[in-house]
Amino acid sequence: MNNLRCIHFIILGILADGPKHGYQIHKELNDPEGIGAVWKIKITNIYGLLDVLEKGEAIMPSTKIMDDISYPPKKYFEITEKGKDLFQSWVRGPVNHGREIRQVFLSKLFFAHKESPQIAHQLICDQIRECNQWVEHTSSQPVPESEFVGIVNSFRSMQIKSYINWLEELKNKEQGV
């Protein structure tokens, strides 16, 4: 299951709350007051994503009887122990690239908050540490010969520093500072 993308983990996080059918997952994924503030997924894509998770044994058809008596009957899915382990490992780790802050980190933070303020706080602290490593790596690079590469490096450095400032604000807000 190494080929899972962020959206697969988000579906696992949604199913961590209990069994759901595809339309319910889609509705939650597109809720503008929740994870839908970060993601927009078409209903036609949901079933392919669910298929990957089911084949990887991260989810399974639900054995629980639902009160849904609609026709045609809906297939409900629930998260497996393997899926729970995959999700927990994913949600607690910082992202490894700046380009992942906007969707992946915010998605992790959404689910971390749902679990507990402590898990969210730890994720923020871990991400600050990761970003500081990016700054160290960037500043340890030799001065480039190309002026354009210098401009690109300066942009990246400033972008990372702005991530750190934003994360520090989040951390302080979490602590009530």
PDB file of C-alpha atoms in Angstrom:
ATOM      1  CA  MET A   1       0.000   0.000   0.000  1.00  0.00           C
ATOM      2  CA  ASN A   2       2.949   2.320  -0.600  1.00  0.00           C
ATOM      3  CA  ASN A   3       1.176   4.001  -3.507  1.00  0.00           C
ATOM      4  CA  LEU A   4      -1.476   5.665  -1.356  1.00  0.00           C
ATOM      5  CA  ARG A   5      -1.997   9.362  -1.936  1.00  0.00           C
ATOM      6  CA  CYS A   6      -3.189  11.929   0.565  1.00  0.00           C
ATOM      7  CA  ILE A   7      -6.792  11.576  -0.591  1.00  0.00           C
ATOM      8  CA  HIS A   8      -6.763   7.873   0.328  1.00  0.00           C
ATOM      9  CA  PHE A   9      -5.746   8.773   3.875  1.00  0.00           C
ATOM     10  CA  ILE A  10      -8.478  11.384   4.040  1.00  0.00           C
ATOM     11  CA  ILE A  11     -11.042   8.728   3.147  1.00  0.00           C
ATOM     12  CA  LEU A  12      -9.599   6.519   5.899  1.00  0.00           C
ATOM     13  CA  GLY A  13      -9.983   9.435   8.308  1.00  0.00           C
ATOM     14  CA  ILE A  14     -13.597   9.906   7.291  1.00  0.00           C
ATOM     15  CA  LEU A  15     -14.295   6.196   7.766  1.00  0.00           C
ATOM     16  CA  ALA A  16     -12.607   6.274  11.188  1.00  0.00           C
ATOM     17  CA  ASP A  17     -15.849   7.885  12.425  1.00  0.00           C
ATOM     18  CA  GLY A  18     -17.878   4.859  11.311  1.00  0.00           C
ATOM     19  CA  PRO A  19     -19.174   3.041   8.213  1.00  0.00           C
ATOM     20  CA  LYS A  20     -20.325   5.176   5.302  1.00  0.00           C
ATOM     21  CA  HIS A  21     -21.363   4.681   1.691  1.00  0.00           C
ATOM     22  CA  GLY A  22     -19.720   6.473  -1.232  1.00  0.00           C
ATOM     23  CA  TYR A  23     -22.134   9.385  -1.383  1.00  0.00           C
ATOM     24  CA  GLN A  24     -21.735  10.088   2.358  1.00  0.00           C
ATOM     25  CA  ILE A  25     -17.949  10.068   1.936  1.00  0.00           C
ATOM     26  CA  HIS A  26     -18.253  12.432  -1.035  1.00  0.00           C
ATOM     27  CA  LYS A  27     -20.535  14.754   0.925  1.00  0.00           C
ATOM     28  CA  GLU A  28     -18.091  14.915   3.849  1.00  0.00           C
ATOM     29  CA  LEU A  29     -15.114  15.400   1.511  1.00  0.00           C
ATOM     30  CA  ASN A  30     -16.815  18.414  -0.022  1.00  0.00           C
ATOM     31  CA  ASP A  31     -18.151  19.997   3.169  1.00  0.00           C
ATOM     32  CA  PRO A  32     -16.889  23.605   3.017  1.00  0.00           C
ATOM     33  CA  GLU A  33     -16.929  23.801   6.827  1.00  0.00           C
ATOM     34  CA  GLY A  34     -14.664  20.755   7.104  1.00  0.00           C
ATOM     35  CA  ILE A  35     -12.097  19.006   4.934  1.00  0.00           C
ATOM     36  CA  GLY A  36     -13.901  20.408   1.873  1.00  0.00           C
ATOM     37  CA  ALA A  37     -12.223  23.747   2.644  1.00  0.00           C
ATOM     38  CA  VAL A  38      -9.057  22.038   1.379  1.00  0.00           C
ATOM     39  CA  TRP A  39     -10.349  19.413  -1.098  1.00  0.00           C
ATOM     40  CA  LYS A  40     -12.894  19.169  -3.910  1.00  0.00           C
ATOM     41  CA  ILE A  41     -13.428  15.642  -5.244  1.00  0.00           C
ATOM     42  CA  LYS A  42     -15.976  14.508  -7.826  1.00  0.00           C
ATOM     43  CA  ILE A  43     -18.277  11.632  -6.890  1.00  0.00           C
ATOM     44  CA  THR A  44     -17.030   9.624  -9.875  1.00  0.00           C
ATOM     45  CA  ASN A  45     -13.525   9.585  -8.370  1.00  0.00           C
ATOM     46  CA  ILE A  46     -14.653   8.325  -4.957  1.00  0.00           C
ATOM     47  CA  TYR A  47     -15.386   4.786  -6.075  1.00  0.00           C
ATOM     48  CA  GLY A  48     -11.972   4.309  -7.692  1.00  0.00           C
ATOM     49  CA  LEU A  49     -10.307   5.529  -4.496  1.00  0.00           C
ATOM     50  CA  LEU A  50     -12.462   3.187  -2.407  1.00  0.00           C
ATOM     51  CA  ASP A  51     -11.533   0.294  -4.708  1.00  0.00           C
ATOM     52  CA  VAL A  52      -7.803   0.907  -4.140  1.00  0.00           C
ATOM     53  CA  LEU A  53      -8.339   0.983  -0.361  1.00  0.00           C
ATOM     54  CA  GLU A  54     -10.475  -2.162  -0.430  1.00  0.00           C
ATOM     55  CA  LYS A  55      -7.938  -4.084  -2.542  1.00  0.00           C
ATOM     56  CA  GLY A  56      -5.228  -2.988  -0.114  1.00  0.00           C
ATOM     57  CA  GLU A  57      -7.341  -4.244   2.808  1.00  0.00           C
ATOM     58  CA  ALA A  58      -7.428  -0.807   4.437  1.00  0.00           C
ATOM     59  CA  ILE A  59     -11.228  -0.825   4.223  1.00  0.00           C
ATOM     60  CA  MET A  60     -13.854  -3.513   3.769  1.00  0.00           C
ATOM     61  CA  PRO A  61     -17.553  -3.696   3.040  1.00  0.00           C
ATOM     62  CA  SER A  62     -19.371  -3.033   6.277  1.00  0.00           C
ATOM     63  CA  THR A  63     -20.908  -5.985   8.061  1.00  0.00           C
ATOM     64  CA  LYS A  64     -23.095  -3.678  10.117  1.00  0.00           C
ATOM     65  CA  ILE A  65     -26.733  -3.448   9.135  1.00  0.00           C
ATOM     66  CA  MET A  66     -27.661   0.079   8.175  1.00  0.00           C
ATOM     67  CA  ASP A  67     -31.101   1.634   8.474  1.00  0.00           C
ATOM     68  CA  ASP A  68     -30.824   2.637   4.842  1.00  0.00           C
ATOM     69  CA  ILE A  69     -33.691   1.008   2.945  1.00  0.00           C
ATOM     70  CA  SER A  70     -33.209   2.959  -0.263  1.00  0.00           C
ATOM     71  CA  TYR A  71     -33.088   1.320  -3.639  1.00  0.00           C
ATOM     72  CA  PRO A  72     -30.707   0.371  -4.996  1.00  0.00           C
ATOM     73  CA  PRO A  73     -29.042  -0.732  -1.770  1.00  0.00           C
ATOM     74  CA  LYS A  74     -25.868   1.149  -0.960  1.00  0.00           C
ATOM     75  CA  LYS A  75     -22.533  -0.494  -0.256  1.00  0.00           C
ATOM     76  CA  TYR A  76     -21.154   0.719   3.063  1.00  0.00           C
ATOM     77  CA  PHE A  77     -17.449   0.655   3.884  1.00  0.00           C
ATOM     78  CA  GLU A  78     -15.627   0.547   7.185  1.00  0.00           C
ATOM     79  CA  ILE A  79     -11.987   0.976   8.092  1.00  0.00           C
ATOM     80  CA  THR A  80      -9.969  -2.131   9.001  1.00  0.00           C
ATOM     81  CA  GLU A  81      -7.261  -2.398  11.664  1.00  0.00           C
ATOM     82  CA  LYS A  82      -4.687  -2.129   8.883  1.00  0.00           C
ATOM     83  CA  GLY A  83      -6.427   1.019   7.652  1.00  0.00           C
ATOM     84  CA  LYS A  84      -6.464   2.481  11.165  1.00  0.00           C
ATOM     85  CA  ASP A  85      -2.723   1.829  11.529  1.00  0.00           C
ATOM     86  CA  LEU A  86      -1.974   3.384   8.129  1.00  0.00           C
ATOM     87  CA  PHE A  87      -4.081   6.422   8.958  1.00  0.00           C
ATOM     88  CA  GLN A  88      -2.555   6.933  12.417  1.00  0.00           C
ATOM     89  CA  SER A  89       0.951   6.730  11.000  1.00  0.00           C
ATOM     90  CA  TRP A  90       0.089   9.231   8.263  1.00  0.00           C
ATOM     91  CA  VAL A  91      -1.802  11.772  10.376  1.00  0.00           C
ATOM     92  CA  ARG A  92       0.940  12.109  12.997  1.00  0.00           C
ATOM     93  CA  GLY A  93       3.869  12.794  10.686  1.00  0.00           C
ATOM     94  CA  PRO A  94       4.957  16.157   9.264  1.00  0.00           C
ATOM     95  CA  VAL A  95       5.035  16.715   5.519  1.00  0.00           C
ATOM     96  CA  ASN A  96       8.384  16.477   3.762  1.00  0.00           C
ATOM     97  CA  HIS A  97       8.038  19.213   1.137  1.00  0.00           C
ATOM     98  CA  GLY A  98       6.859  22.803   1.203  1.00  0.00           C
ATOM     99  CA  ARG A  99       4.443  22.164  -1.652  1.00  0.00           C
ATOM    100  CA  GLU A 100       2.566  19.745   0.644  1.00  0.00           C
ATOM    101  CA  ILE A 101       1.713  22.354   3.283  1.00  0.00           C
ATOM    102  CA  ARG A 102      -1.402  23.677   1.515  1.00  0.00           C
ATOM    103  CA  GLN A 103      -3.298  20.405   1.116  1.00  0.00           C
ATOM    104  CA  VAL A 104      -1.513  17.561   2.880  1.00  0.00           C
ATOM    105  CA  PHE A 105      -0.494  19.323   6.098  1.00  0.00           C
ATOM    106  CA  LEU A 106      -3.857  21.075   6.418  1.00  0.00           C
ATOM    107  CA  SER A 107      -5.583  17.710   5.921  1.00  0.00           C
ATOM    108  CA  LYS A 108      -3.452  16.115   8.617  1.00  0.00           C
ATOM    109  CA  LEU A 109      -4.163  19.030  10.928  1.00  0.00           C
ATOM    110  CA  PHE A 110      -7.923  18.690  10.322  1.00  0.00           C
ATOM    111  CA  PHE A 111      -7.897  15.052  11.445  1.00  0.00           C
ATOM    112  CA  ALA A 112      -5.362  15.640  14.229  1.00  0.00           C
ATOM    113  CA  HIS A 113      -7.736  18.241  15.701  1.00  0.00           C
ATOM    114  CA  LYS A 114     -10.575  15.729  15.523  1.00  0.00           C
ATOM    115  CA  GLU A 115      -8.497  13.265  17.558  1.00  0.00           C
ATOM    116  CA  SER A 116      -7.243  15.624  20.247  1.00  0.00           C
ATOM    117  CA  PRO A 117      -5.662  19.035  20.838  1.00  0.00           C
ATOM    118  CA  GLN A 118      -2.478  17.266  21.995  1.00  0.00           C
ATOM    119  CA  ILE A 119      -2.077  15.369  18.724  1.00  0.00           C
ATOM    120  CA  ALA A 120      -2.670  18.580  16.743  1.00  0.00           C
ATOM    121  CA  HIS A 121      -0.134  20.444  18.898  1.00  0.00           C
ATOM    122  CA  GLN A 122       2.464  17.701  18.417  1.00  0.00           C
ATOM    123  CA  LEU A 123       1.909  17.715  14.649  1.00  0.00           C
ATOM    124  CA  ILE A 124       2.433  21.484  14.552  1.00  0.00           C
ATOM    125  CA  CYS A 125       5.639  21.208  16.630  1.00  0.00           C
ATOM    126  CA  ASP A 126       6.942  18.385  14.432  1.00  0.00           C
ATOM    127  CA  GLN A 127       6.197  20.416  11.306  1.00  0.00           C
ATOM    128  CA  ILE A 128       8.052  23.427  12.721  1.00  0.00           C
ATOM    129  CA  ARG A 129      11.076  21.188  13.342  1.00  0.00           C
ATOM    130  CA  GLU A 130      10.833  19.830   9.790  1.00  0.00           C
ATOM    131  CA  CYS A 131      10.604  23.335   8.319  1.00  0.00           C
ATOM    132  CA  ASN A 132      13.619  24.456  10.360  1.00  0.00           C
ATOM    133  CA  GLN A 133      15.566  21.571   8.820  1.00  0.00           C
ATOM    134  CA  TRP A 134      14.535  22.824   5.381  1.00  0.00           C
ATOM    135  CA  VAL A 135      15.869  26.282   6.277  1.00  0.00           C
ATOM    136  CA  GLU A 136      19.163  24.786   7.504  1.00  0.00           C
ATOM    137  CA  HIS A 137      19.502  22.765   4.316  1.00  0.00           C
ATOM    138  CA  THR A 138      18.726  25.771   2.120  1.00  0.00           C
ATOM    139  CA  SER A 139      21.162  28.058   3.936  1.00  0.00           C
ATOM    140  CA  SER A 140      23.947  25.458   3.851  1.00  0.00           C
ATOM    141  CA  GLN A 141      23.931  25.386   0.042  1.00  0.00           C
ATOM    142  CA  PRO A 142      26.799  27.123  -1.737  1.00  0.00           C
ATOM    143  CA  VAL A 143      26.033  30.497  -3.294  1.00  0.00           C
ATOM    144  CA  PRO A 144      24.838  29.719  -6.813  1.00  0.00           C
ATOM    145  CA  GLU A 145      26.642  31.129  -9.829  1.00  0.00           C
ATOM    146  CA  SER A 146      23.380  31.800 -11.619  1.00  0.00           C
ATOM    147  CA  GLU A 147      21.507  34.927 -10.567  1.00  0.00           C
ATOM    148  CA  PHE A 148      18.207  33.215 -11.355  1.00  0.00           C
ATOM    149  CA  VAL A 149      19.007  30.227  -9.129  1.00  0.00           C
ATOM    150  CA  GLY A 150      19.789  32.722  -6.368  1.00  0.00           C
ATOM    151  CA  ILE A 151      16.354  34.291  -6.864  1.00  0.00           C
ATOM    152  CA  VAL A 152      14.693  30.857  -6.723  1.00  0.00           C
ATOM    153  CA  ASN A 153      16.614  29.913  -3.569  1.00  0.00           C
ATOM    154  CA  SER A 154      15.715  33.232  -1.938  1.00  0.00           C
ATOM    155  CA  PHE A 155      12.045  32.650  -2.765  1.00  0.00           C
ATOM    156  CA  ARG A 156      12.119  29.141  -1.294  1.00  0.00           C
ATOM    157  CA  SER A 157      13.858  30.332   1.841  1.00  0.00           C
ATOM    158  CA  MET A 158      11.332  33.134   2.409  1.00  0.00           C
ATOM    159  CA  GLN A 159       8.446  30.760   1.729  1.00  0.00           C
ATOM    160  CA  ILE A 160       9.712  28.269   4.308  1.00  0.00           C
ATOM    161  CA  LYS A 161      10.207  31.048   6.853  1.00  0.00           C
ATOM    162  CA  SER A 162       6.625  32.184   6.290  1.00  0.00           C
ATOM    163  CA  TYR A 163       5.467  28.591   6.926  1.00  0.00           C
ATOM    164  CA  ILE A 164       7.381  28.642  10.202  1.00  0.00           C
ATOM    165  CA  ASN A 165       5.841  31.984  11.223  1.00  0.00           C
ATOM    166  CA  TRP A 166       2.359  30.675  10.442  1.00  0.00           C
ATOM    167  CA  LEU A 167       3.013  27.420  12.323  1.00  0.00           C
ATOM    168  CA  GLU A 168       4.343  29.347  15.332  1.00  0.00           C
ATOM    169  CA  GLU A 169       1.140  31.416  15.330  1.00  0.00           C
ATOM    170  CA  LEU A 170      -0.907  28.202  15.246  1.00  0.00           C
ATOM    171  CA  LYS A 171       1.129  26.734  18.080  1.00  0.00           C
ATOM    172  CA  ASN A 172       0.665  29.855  20.209  1.00  0.00           C
ATOM    173  CA  LYS A 173      -3.050  29.891  19.457  1.00  0.00           C
ATOM    174  CA  GLU A 174      -3.289  26.215  20.475  1.00  0.00           C
ATOM    175  CA  GLN A 175      -1.537  27.040  23.751  1.00  0.00           C
ATOM    176  CA  GLY A 176      -3.753  30.059  24.353  1.00  0.00           C
ATOM    177  CA  VAL A 177      -0.815  32.478  24.196  1.00  0.00           C
TER     178      VAL A 177
END
